[in-house]
Coordinates of N, CA and C in Angstrom, one line a residue:
V922 N 0.7 -1.3 0.1 CA 0.3 0.1 0.4 C 0.8 1.4 0.2
Q923 N 1.0 2.3 -0.8 CA 1.5 3.2 -1.2 C 0.6 4.2 -1.0
L924 N 0.7 5.7 -0.3 CA 0.6 6.6 -0.3 C 0.9 8.4 -1.3
Q925 N 0.5 8.4 -2.4 CA 1.4 9.6 -3.0 C 0.6 10.5 -2.8
A926 N 1.5 12.0 -3.0 CA 1.1 13.5 -1.8 C 1.2 13.9 -3.2
S927 N 0.8 15.0 -3.3 CA 1.1 16.5 -4.4 C 0.3 17.4 -4.1
G928 N 0.9 18.3 -4.0 CA 0.5 19.7 -4.8 C 1.1 20.8 -3.3
G929 N 2.2 20.6 -3.0 CA 2.7 21.9 -2.1 C 3.6 22.8 -3.1
G930 N 3.9 23.7 -2.1 CA 4.6 25.0 -2.8 C 4.9 26.0 -2.6
L931 N 4.9 27.0 -3.0 CA 5.4 28.3 -2.2 C 3.9 29.4 -2.6
V932 N 3.5 30.2 -1.8 CA 2.4 31.5 -1.8 C 3.0 32.4 -0.9
Q933 N 2.2 32.9 -1.6 CA 1.8 34.6 -0.2 C 0.8 34.1 0.0
A934 N 1.3 34.5 1.5 CA 0.3 34.7 2.4 C -1.2 35.3 2.1
G935 N -2.8 34.4 2.4 CA -3.5 35.0 1.8 C -4.5 33.7 0.4
G936 N -3.0 33.6 -0.1 CA -3.7 32.8 -0.8 C -3.3 31.3 -1.2
S937 N -3.5 30.7 -2.2 CA -4.4 29.0 -1.4 C -3.5 28.1 -2.2
L938 N -3.3 26.9 -1.8 CA -3.1 25.8 -2.0 C -4.4 24.7 -1.9
R939 N -3.7 23.7 -3.1 CA -5.0 22.2 -2.8 C -3.6 21.0 -2.8
L940 N -3.9 20.6 -1.3 CA -3.1 19.1 -1.9 C -4.0 18.1 -2.2
S941 N -3.2 16.8 -2.8 CA -3.9 15.3 -3.2 C -3.5 14.7 -1.9
C942 N -4.1 13.2 -2.3 CA -3.2 12.4 -1.4 C -4.1 11.0 -2.2
A943 N -3.3 9.9 -2.9 CA -3.9 8.9 -3.5 C -3.5 7.9 -3.2
A944 N -4.7 6.7 -2.1 CA -3.8 5.7 -1.7 C -4.5 4.3 -2.6
S945 N -2.9 3.5 -2.8 CA -3.1 2.4 -4.1 C -2.4 1.6 -3.3
G946 N -2.5 0.5 -4.1 CA -1.9 -1.0 -4.0 C -2.6 -2.1 -3.4
S947 N -2.6 -2.9 -2.5 CA -3.6 -4.1 -2.4 C -4.8 -3.5 -1.0
I948 N -5.3 -2.7 -1.2 CA -6.3 -2.3 -0.1 C -7.4 -3.3 -0.2
F949 N -8.1 -3.4 1.1 CA -8.9 -3.9 1.0 C -10.6 -2.7 1.5
V950 N -10.1 -1.4 2.6 CA -10.8 -1.2 2.6 C -9.7 0.2 3.2
V951 N -10.3 1.5 2.5 CA -9.9 2.8 3.6 C -10.3 3.2 4.5
N952 N -10.5 2.8 5.8 CA -11.7 3.7 6.7 C -11.1 4.5 6.6
A953 N -9.7 6.1 7.1 CA -9.6 7.6 7.1 C -8.9 7.5 6.0
M954 N -8.0 9.2 6.2 CA -6.9 8.9 5.6 C -7.1 11.1 5.9
G955 N -6.1 11.3 5.8 CA -6.2 13.1 6.6 C -4.3 13.2 6.5
W956 N -4.3 14.7 6.9 CA -3.2 15.5 7.0 C -2.6 15.7 8.0
Y957 N -1.8 15.5 8.3 CA -0.7 16.1 9.3 C 0.3 16.6 8.9
R958 N 0.8 17.9 9.8 CA 2.0 18.7 9.4 C 2.7 18.6 10.4
Q959 N 4.5 19.2 9.6 CA 5.3 19.4 10.8 C 6.2 20.5 10.5
A960 N 6.3 21.4 11.3 CA 6.7 22.6 11.4 C 8.6 22.7 11.7
P961 N 9.0 23.3 11.4 CA 11.0 22.9 12.4 C 10.9 23.5 13.9
G962 N 11.3 22.7 13.9 CA 11.7 22.6 15.7 C 10.1 22.1 16.8
K963 N 8.5 22.0 15.8 CA 7.6 20.9 16.4 C 7.5 19.9 16.3
E964 N 6.2 19.4 16.7 CA 6.0 18.0 16.7 C 4.7 18.4 15.5
R965 N 4.6 16.9 15.3 CA 3.8 16.3 14.0 C 1.9 16.7 14.6
E966 N 1.6 17.9 14.6 CA -0.3 17.4 14.1 C -0.3 17.3 13.5
L967 N -1.9 17.6 14.0 CA -3.1 16.9 12.8 C -3.6 18.2 12.1
V968 N -4.6 18.1 11.0 CA -4.6 18.9 10.0 C -5.7 18.9 10.1
A969 N -6.3 17.4 9.1 CA -7.7 17.8 9.5 C -7.5 15.8 8.4
N970 N -8.5 15.3 8.7 CA -8.7 14.3 8.4 C -10.2 13.7 8.3
M971 N -11.0 12.8 7.5 CA -12.0 12.1 7.5 C -12.7 11.1 7.1
S972 N -13.3 10.4 7.5 CA -13.8 9.1 7.5 C -14.1 8.8 5.8
L973 N -13.9 7.7 5.1 CA -13.9 7.4 4.0 C -15.2 6.2 4.5
T974 N -15.4 5.9 5.3 CA -16.7 5.2 5.5 C -17.3 5.6 6.2
G975 N -19.1 5.0 5.9 CA -20.1 5.6 7.1 C -20.2 7.5 6.2
G976 N -20.1 7.6 8.0 CA -20.4 9.2 7.7 C -20.3 10.4 6.9
H977 N -19.0 9.7 6.8 CA -17.2 10.3 6.0 C -17.5 11.8 6.7
S978 N -17.1 11.4 8.2 CA -17.1 12.6 9.4 C -16.0 13.1 8.9
T979 N -15.4 14.4 9.3 CA -15.0 15.1 9.5 C -13.8 15.9 10.6
N980 N -12.3 16.8 10.5 CA -12.1 16.8 11.9 C -11.1 17.5 11.2
Y981 N -10.9 18.6 12.2 CA -10.0 19.9 11.0 C -9.5 20.0 12.9
A982 N -8.4 20.5 12.9 CA -7.1 21.5 13.5 C -8.1 22.7 13.4
D983 N -8.3 23.3 15.4 CA -8.7 24.4 15.6 C -8.3 25.7 14.7
S984 N -6.8 25.4 14.2 CA -6.2 26.4 13.9 C -6.8 26.8 12.0
V985 N -6.9 25.8 11.4 CA -7.5 25.9 10.0 C -9.0 25.8 9.9
K986 N -9.6 26.0 11.4 CA -11.1 25.7 10.5 C -11.2 26.6 10.3
G987 N -12.5 26.7 9.0 CA -12.4 28.3 8.1 C -11.8 28.5 7.4
R988 N -10.9 27.9 7.0 CA -9.6 27.9 6.0 C -9.7 26.7 5.3
F989 N -9.8 25.6 5.5 CA -9.1 24.5 4.7 C -10.5 23.8 4.7
T990 N -10.3 23.0 3.7 CA -11.3 22.2 3.5 C -10.9 20.5 3.4
I991 N -11.4 19.7 3.5 CA -11.1 18.1 3.4 C -12.1 17.5 2.4
S992 N -12.1 17.3 1.3 CA -12.5 16.4 0.7 C -12.1 15.0 0.0
R993 N -13.0 14.3 -0.1 CA -12.6 13.1 -1.0 C -13.1 12.4 -2.1
D994 N -12.8 11.6 -3.0 CA -12.8 11.0 -3.9 C -13.1 9.7 -3.7
G995 N -14.1 8.9 -3.1 CA -14.1 8.0 -3.1 C -13.4 6.2 -3.6
A996 N -14.5 7.0 -4.2 CA -13.9 5.7 -6.2 C -12.5 5.7 -6.2
K997 N -11.3 6.5 -5.5 CA -9.9 6.5 -6.1 C -9.0 6.4 -5.0
N998 N -9.5 6.1 -3.3 CA -9.3 6.3 -2.6 C -8.3 7.4 -2.5
T999 N -8.8 8.6 -2.3 CA -7.5 10.0 -2.9 C -8.6 10.9 -1.4
V1000 N -8.1 11.8 -1.2 CA -8.4 13.0 -0.8 C -7.9 13.9 -0.3
Y1001 N -8.6 15.4 -0.9 CA -7.5 16.9 -1.2 C -7.4 17.1 -0.2
L1002 N -6.6 17.8 0.2 CA -7.1 19.3 1.1 C -6.9 20.6 0.2
Q1003 N -7.7 21.5 0.8 CA -8.5 22.8 -0.2 C -7.4 23.2 1.0
M1004 N -7.0 24.5 0.7 CA -6.1 25.4 1.8 C -6.5 27.1 1.6
N1005 N -7.1 27.9 1.5 CA -7.3 28.7 1.7 C -6.9 29.8 2.6
S1006 N -6.4 31.2 2.5 CA -6.2 32.1 3.2 C -5.2 31.4 4.6
L1007 N -3.8 31.3 3.4 CA -3.0 30.8 3.9 C -1.8 31.9 5.0
K1008 N -1.7 31.3 5.8 CA -0.5 32.4 7.1 C 0.7 31.9 6.8
P1009 N 1.5 32.6 7.3 CA 3.3 32.7 7.4 C 3.1 31.4 8.3
E1010 N 2.2 30.7 9.7 CA 2.4 29.7 10.2 C 1.7 28.4 10.0
D1011 N 0.9 28.9 8.5 CA 1.1 27.5 8.0 C 2.0 26.3 7.0
T1012 N 3.2 27.3 7.4 CA 4.2 26.7 6.6 C 4.9 25.8 7.9
A1013 N 5.1 24.4 7.0 CA 5.3 23.3 7.2 C 5.4 22.0 6.3
V1014 N 6.0 20.9 6.7 CA 6.0 19.8 5.5 C 4.4 18.8 5.8
Y1015 N 4.0 18.9 4.9 CA 2.4 18.3 5.2 C 2.4 16.9 4.5
Y1016 N 2.0 15.9 5.2 CA 2.2 14.5 6.1 C 0.9 13.8 5.4
C1017 N 0.5 13.2 4.8 CA -0.7 12.2 4.3 C -0.6 11.0 5.4
N1018 N -1.8 11.0 5.9 CA -1.7 9.6 6.1 C -3.6 9.3 6.4
G1019 N -3.2 7.5 6.0 CA -4.4 6.9 6.1 C -4.7 5.3 6.9
D1020 N -5.7 5.1 6.9 CA -5.9 4.3 8.6 C -7.7 3.3 7.2
I1021 N -5.5 2.2 7.5 CA -6.4 1.1 5.9 C -6.0 -0.2 6.3
W1022 N -7.3 -0.9 5.8 CA -7.2 -2.3 5.6 C -6.3 -2.5 4.7
R1023 N -5.0 -3.1 4.8 CA -5.2 -4.4 3.6 C -5.2 -5.7 3.2
K1024 N -5.1 -5.9 2.0 CA -5.7 -7.4 1.8 C -4.5 -8.1 2.0
L1025 N -4.6 -9.7 2.0 CA -4.0 -10.5 2.0 C -2.7 -10.3 2.6
P1026 N -2.0 -10.2 3.3 CA -2.7 -10.5 4.7 C -3.7 -9.5 5.2
F1027 N -5.1 -9.9 5.8 CA -5.8 -8.7 6.4 C -5.5 -8.3 7.2
V1028 N -4.5 -6.6 7.5 CA -4.6 -6.1 7.7 C -4.3 -4.8 8.3
R1029 N -5.2 -4.3 9.8 CA -5.6 -2.7 9.2 C -3.8 -2.1 10.0
Q1030 N -3.3 -1.2 9.2 CA -2.5 -0.3 9.9 C -2.7 0.9 9.0
D1031 N -1.9 2.0 9.3 CA -1.6 3.2 9.6 C -0.5 3.3 8.6
Y1032 N -0.5 4.3 7.7 CA 0.8 4.6 6.4 C 1.1 6.2 6.5
W1033 N 2.3 6.4 6.0 CA 2.5 7.6 5.2 C 2.5 8.1 4.1
G1034 N 2.6 8.9 3.5 CA 2.6 9.3 2.5 C 4.0 10.3 2.6
Q1035 N 4.6 10.3 1.4 CA 6.0 11.1 1.5 C 5.9 12.8 2.0
G1036 N 6.2 13.5 2.4 CA 5.6 14.9 2.8 C 5.8 15.6 1.4
T1037 N 4.9 16.7 1.6 CA 4.9 18.0 0.3 C 5.1 18.9 0.9
Q1038 N 6.5 20.0 0.4 CA 6.4 21.3 1.8 C 5.4 22.2 1.6
V1039 N 5.0 22.9 2.3 CA 4.4 24.2 1.4 C 4.9 25.4 2.0
T1040 N 5.3 26.4 1.3 CA 5.8 27.7 2.6 C 5.1 28.7 1.9
V1041 N 4.5 29.6 3.0 CA 3.8 30.5 2.7 C 4.5 31.7 3.1
S1042 N 4.7 33.2 2.5 CA 5.5 34.0 2.3 C 5.1 35.1 3.1
S1043 N 5.4 35.4 3.4 CA 4.5 36.8 4.4 C 4.6 38.4 3.1

């Protein structure tokens, strides 16, 4: 199972970026996917996540509520993070995460994609 993230870059404060993360491989079911971020000298923190089963509930960090939106394409096991009104404090490496049941063997695991850098200039 692999998670492929894309969409980072450099943007001015107030601008927007869209991140994508696609899960592929020997997947039985994707329970949830989301995004974490890690700024220099800080711990990795949850940005947003979404259930891909059931009611598709979402969860956001307080610091991004109202500015970031997570969405999904369930058929493609892909989630998107639309980031608007970006601030310099959003600068970090963003990591995609997936809570996935793989098949053969059927094991539920956490998977991580490669990080993608988001830099917001003031």
